[in-house]
Amino acid sequence: MISMSRSFIVANINDLVSKLQTEEKIALLSAPNWWNTTPIPRLEIPSIRCSDGPNGVRGSSHFASTPAQCLPCATSLASTFDVNLIRKVGEFLAAETKIKSSVILLAPTCNIQRSPLGGRAFESFSEDPYLSGIMASAYVNGLQSQGVSAAIKHFVGNDQEHERTAADSVMSDRALREVYLYPFMLAQKLAKPWAFMTSYGRIHGVHCSESPELLQDILRDEWGFKGIVVSDWYGTYGVDQPINAGLDLEMPGPTRWRTPTLVNHMLTAQKLSPSTLDERVRNILAYIQQQARLNPEVVYGDGKERTRDTPEIRKFCRALATQGVVLLQNRNMVLPLLPNRVHKLAIVGPNAKGSVISGGGSAALKASYIVTPYEGIQEGAFEELQISYAIGCYAHKYLPTLENHLKTPTGEPGWLATFYSHTKDGKLSPPIAKFVLNDTRVKLNDFIPEGLTEDWTLKMTGQLTVDKTVPFELGLTVAGRAKLWIDGELTIDNWTKQTPGDFFYGQGTIEEKAIVELEANKTVNVLVEYTNSYPPPDKNDKGNTVSNAQPALMRGLRLGGCEKINADAAIADAVELAETSDAVVFIGGLTPEWESEGFDRPSLELPGMQAELITKLAAVNPNTIVCIQAGSAISMPWKDDVAGILQTWYSGNEVGNAIADVLFGKANPCGRLPLTFPKRLEDIAAYPNLLSEHGKIHYREDIMVGYKHHMKHKIEPLFCFGHGLSYTTFKFLDCVIIRQAGTDIELSIQLQNTGSVAGSEVLQLYVAYPDKGITHPPLQLKSFAKVHDVAAGEIAIAKLELDKWSFSYWDEEKNQWKVDAGHYALHIGFSCEDIVCQSMIELETTLSWTGL
Ligand code: BGC
């Protein structure tokens, strides 16, 4: 960072604007790189840095990341239904942000799980707008209470990935207001995020980053937003329209649109007025000043990135991950696993020894440590338990990464990256820069060493050792071009001829594979040669190369590999183990490569032969427990065959300990589903309008999203919204309305822990609106409360609150919110289907309003 005095902190913003030259103003509205704002040293204006969330803080390099704590994904957080806990998550992430020398976290994501197949469903809280908004508010409040700015995203309608930069989310104004804008509106009402990030796509045919309706009319005028609006990365599509509409900052840099030439051109043509330019500049400066004032030690610090790791931090991450786990099914109380019933436990499944901690895309990060499920169970098991393991089947999309088997030529863990420029005659220069990487996913989008020529080469070298003599399958995926040599022999050519795949947000190839024979403990030399350049078109090339027509935004490569196994034999081994064990814990699901930003999942099915394997395990062992790692719903054709099912989501680096704590009853599960698990693809509310058609995504389900659709059309879900079991039981005792002043209502609910262990319970209040000739969902979540650690036999009291929003809908005729006078039914329960109490209230007055 440039060292400068702190005079900017107390500078008068109007004064500064008057001193800025036009060129400097333009520079402030874009960025010099992927993560920083533009500094203006002449006026002592510092640069501030942002970093990606939401489930941790990656820092400013995909290439050589500084490890961070990985927290559970948003669906896991929402499953806690615990506002105070999510506020603590925000506080925790603020500290993580600051040690990455950043003062802005690009989070939370509060788009809606219109479909569980959405690539970023794991990153968003819920299908329910109220739950999403409350969770987002708590997260933002926690973060901003520590001076770190949220950049709540993606405003609005980025609910699927298919054609995400182009698609128009076609929906009614009611759906827009009541479902998709609602979480953002609640967050603005309850937490006032200091930054909003626009989404890639369009609403009403206009890209969100250039929509005056969204950015000026709704966000600023109606909701009173005072912060900055930043584009999603490469989500700015013009010069004057976005600036006029209210987009303050184009990200990332270097700019594509806000060059002096283009902006001056717009000023001269009077498509852009100097006063609008100044308004955007004032916003940015006020924002940078606020962040510098709140965090001088970061903004004027050394710019370095650091990792925190203490026992308290580990304890927090572990407890948090545990709280999100949802016990979906527990036949014959198969769980918790207790010493009097289980002596031999079989652990099976593709994810048991894997490091599945988050979904993929910009939310993924390099964790400072990972406790795998296998390690957590080994560590957490009671002493007498005998544990055996069989993989059962693979379920990876790309072969597992290889860093744990690699050493650099000088013996350090990982492999060595050496960059070379290209000389005029196409030869390689002497090495320009070298880095040791402990990851075989090499992302080059936000980092390239200085001094390279336009076309350059990267050589990745390492020594690979495995501990078994096996046929070993290797896979090379690339955005750019690459070849793999093993012991000097060309093994994979993903250079000469390429097949497009969905690697790297759809800008790379498929995984090209080859099998080599490896001997136990005999090291082989690995060399991957990569180039960002493309050879001149070959007249024999039938166009089967990954398109380079567009300047590619993503550059990188990925090397994977694992033992080539015989699928039938692997299943047979696992079944044999299950047969001779007292219980089986299967750990599987998805991975960041199946569920990721950049593409949507094609189906609800578990990948690979997992479903078949689970059925076979259950057939030989009645105590089969399935733990699913996935950020949203998957189908479970084997549901009735197995005894126990845990939805563990992606629970961050403490995943193994969290699973073990629940399996062995050290923690009593208390998560509740924040989204409906459908039985079949066809039952999803958005089906069949899941993808963009001719540039439009038709939100034909309108306001009936998730459980509202299932209830309206009487479609039985696999597991309903709000569902989750416990190792104890709660009985509803009483509900009293303790206060009613118009729409402001407070209820007190008594419930008793009628089981034998302490536990927590979530009370959910759903409102049914009167029939006044307007269609409403049968039930809508409008309040919830959690009682914590209630001892066996004890009575607890939960308070539920309602206000005018609890009875409101968007009046499309008048373009305002409305509450109809009439009788409303309040359904209180333990899920949307398990309603334990109903009470009617009457609202005597009709209300309407705009704004918050
Ligand atoms: C994502 C954003 C993210 C940004 C920066 C984009 O691809 O949509 O959520 O914050 O990249 O990584």
mmCIF file with all atom_site columns, C-alpha atoms in Angstrom, residues 327 329-335 337 342 344-349 574-575 577-587 610-627 638-646 663:
data_model
loop_
_atom_site.group_PDB
_atom_site.id
_atom_site.type_symbol
_atom_site.label_atom_id
_atom_site.label_alt_id
_atom_site.label_comp_id
_atom_site.label_asym_id
_atom_site.label_entity_id
_atom_site.label_seq_id
_atom_site.pdbx_PDB_ins_code
_atom_site.Cartn_x
_atom_site.Cartn_y
_atom_site.Cartn_z
_atom_site.occupancy
_atom_site.B_iso_or_equiv
_atom_site.pdbx_formal_charge
_atom_site.auth_seq_id
_atom_site.auth_comp_id
_atom_site.auth_asym_id
_atom_site.auth_atom_id
_atom_site.pdbx_PDB_model_num
ATOM 1  C CA . LEU A 1 327 ? -31.648 -34.414 11.307 1.00 0.00 ? 327 LEU A CA 1
ATOM 2  C CA . GLN A 1 329 ? -34.966 -38.875 9.674  1.00 0.00 ? 329 GLN A CA 1
ATOM 3  C CA . ASN A 1 330 ? -34.189 -40.986 12.738 1.00 0.00 ? 330 ASN A CA 1
ATOM 4  C CA . ARG A 1 331 ? -36.008 -44.325 12.630 1.00 0.00 ? 331 ARG A CA 1
ATOM 5  C CA . ASN A 1 332 ? -35.863 -46.400 15.807 1.00 0.00 ? 332 ASN A CA 1
ATOM 6  C CA . MET A 1 333 ? -33.674 -43.701 17.296 1.00 0.00 ? 333 MET A CA 1
ATOM 7  C CA . VAL A 1 334 ? -30.723 -45.061 15.367 1.00 0.00 ? 334 VAL A CA 1
ATOM 8  C CA . LEU A 1 335 ? -28.973 -41.846 16.347 1.00 0.00 ? 335 LEU A CA 1
ATOM 9  C CA . LEU A 1 337 ? -24.678 -43.823 18.161 1.00 0.00 ? 337 LEU A CA 1
ATOM 10 C CA . VAL A 1 342 ? -22.822 -50.067 18.349 1.00 0.00 ? 342 VAL A CA 1
ATOM 11 C CA . LYS A 1 344 ? -18.447 -51.953 15.003 1.00 0.00 ? 344 LYS A CA 1
ATOM 12 C CA . LEU A 1 345 ? -19.039 -48.958 12.770 1.00 0.00 ? 345 LEU A CA 1
ATOM 13 C CA . ALA A 1 346 ? -18.481 -48.872 9.020  1.00 0.00 ? 346 ALA A CA 1
ATOM 14 C CA . ILE A 1 347 ? -17.735 -45.531 7.418  1.00 0.00 ? 347 ILE A CA 1
ATOM 15 C CA . VAL A 1 348 ? -18.480 -45.566 3.708  1.00 0.00 ? 348 VAL A CA 1
ATOM 16 C CA . GLY A 1 349 ? -18.741 -43.016 0.960  1.00 0.00 ? 349 GLY A CA 1
ATOM 17 C CA . ALA A 1 574 ? -18.406 -51.694 1.108  1.00 0.00 ? 574 ALA A CA 1
ATOM 18 C CA . VAL A 1 575 ? -21.479 -53.939 1.254  1.00 0.00 ? 575 VAL A CA 1
ATOM 19 C CA . LEU A 1 577 ? -18.142 -54.340 5.410  1.00 0.00 ? 577 LEU A CA 1
ATOM 20 C CA . ALA A 1 578 ? -21.671 -53.066 6.111  1.00 0.00 ? 578 ALA A CA 1
ATOM 21 C CA . GLU A 1 579 ? -22.909 -56.617 6.578  1.00 0.00 ? 579 GLU A CA 1
ATOM 22 C CA . THR A 1 580 ? -20.448 -57.280 9.360  1.00 0.00 ? 580 THR A CA 1
ATOM 23 C CA . SER A 1 581 ? -20.904 -53.930 11.142 1.00 0.00 ? 581 SER A CA 1
ATOM 24 C CA . ASP A 1 582 ? -23.493 -52.800 13.705 1.00 0.00 ? 582 ASP A CA 1
ATOM 25 C CA . ALA A 1 583 ? -24.108 -49.516 11.944 1.00 0.00 ? 583 ALA A CA 1
ATOM 26 C CA . VAL A 1 584 ? -23.052 -47.798 8.750  1.00 0.00 ? 584 VAL A CA 1
ATOM 27 C CA . VAL A 1 585 ? -22.403 -44.107 8.312  1.00 0.00 ? 585 VAL A CA 1
ATOM 28 C CA . PHE A 1 586 ? -22.436 -43.144 4.643  1.00 0.00 ? 586 PHE A CA 1
ATOM 29 C CA . ILE A 1 587 ? -20.883 -39.781 3.826  1.00 0.00 ? 587 ILE A CA 1
ATOM 30 C CA . GLN A 1 610 ? -24.125 -43.230 -4.608 1.00 0.00 ? 610 GLN A CA 1
ATOM 31 C CA . ALA A 1 611 ? -27.860 -43.950 -4.715 1.00 0.00 ? 611 ALA A CA 1
ATOM 32 C CA . GLU A 1 612 ? -27.264 -47.560 -5.733 1.00 0.00 ? 612 GLU A CA 1
ATOM 33 C CA . LEU A 1 613 ? -24.629 -47.973 -3.050 1.00 0.00 ? 613 LEU A CA 1
ATOM 34 C CA . ILE A 1 614 ? -26.867 -46.544 -0.295 1.00 0.00 ? 614 ILE A CA 1
ATOM 35 C CA . THR A 1 615 ? -29.686 -48.918 -1.242 1.00 0.00 ? 615 THR A CA 1
ATOM 36 C CA . LYS A 1 616 ? -27.295 -51.864 -1.128 1.00 0.00 ? 616 LYS A CA 1
ATOM 37 C CA . LEU A 1 617 ? -25.831 -50.854 2.220  1.00 0.00 ? 617 LEU A CA 1
ATOM 38 C CA . ALA A 1 618 ? -29.302 -50.423 3.707  1.00 0.00 ? 618 ALA A CA 1
ATOM 39 C CA . ALA A 1 619 ? -30.331 -53.846 2.399  1.00 0.00 ? 619 ALA A CA 1
ATOM 40 C CA . VAL A 1 620 ? -27.661 -55.532 4.533  1.00 0.00 ? 620 VAL A CA 1
ATOM 41 C CA . ASN A 1 621 ? -27.608 -53.178 7.498  1.00 0.00 ? 621 ASN A CA 1
ATOM 42 C CA . PRO A 1 622 ? -30.772 -51.786 9.135  1.00 0.00 ? 622 PRO A CA 1
ATOM 43 C CA . ASN A 1 623 ? -28.746 -49.148 10.969 1.00 0.00 ? 623 ASN A CA 1
ATOM 44 C CA . THR A 1 624 ? -27.618 -47.274 7.898  1.00 0.00 ? 624 THR A CA 1
ATOM 45 C CA . ILE A 1 625 ? -27.242 -43.537 8.407  1.00 0.00 ? 625 ILE A CA 1
ATOM 46 C CA . VAL A 1 626 ? -26.752 -41.241 5.444  1.00 0.00 ? 626 VAL A CA 1
ATOM 47 C CA . CYS A 1 627 ? -24.977 -37.896 5.832  1.00 0.00 ? 627 CYS A CA 1
ATOM 48 C CA . TRP A 1 638 ? -33.529 -44.633 -0.831 1.00 0.00 ? 638 TRP A CA 1
ATOM 49 C CA . LYS A 1 639 ? -35.186 -42.587 1.937  1.00 0.00 ? 639 LYS A CA 1
ATOM 50 C CA . ASP A 1 640 ? -37.441 -45.409 3.139  1.00 0.00 ? 640 ASP A CA 1
ATOM 51 C CA . ASP A 1 641 ? -34.600 -47.939 3.098  1.00 0.00 ? 641 ASP A CA 1
ATOM 52 C CA . VAL A 1 642 ? -32.306 -46.158 5.528  1.00 0.00 ? 642 VAL A CA 1
ATOM 53 C CA . ALA A 1 643 ? -32.717 -45.480 9.233  1.00 0.00 ? 643 ALA A CA 1
ATOM 54 C CA . GLY A 1 644 ? -31.105 -42.092 9.613  1.00 0.00 ? 644 GLY A CA 1
ATOM 55 C CA . ILE A 1 645 ? -30.554 -39.077 7.372  1.00 0.00 ? 645 ILE A CA 1
ATOM 56 C CA . LEU A 1 646 ? -28.529 -36.002 8.254  1.00 0.00 ? 646 LEU A CA 1
ATOM 57 C CA . LEU A 1 663 ? -23.532 -38.693 15.388 1.00 0.00 ? 663 LEU A CA 1
#
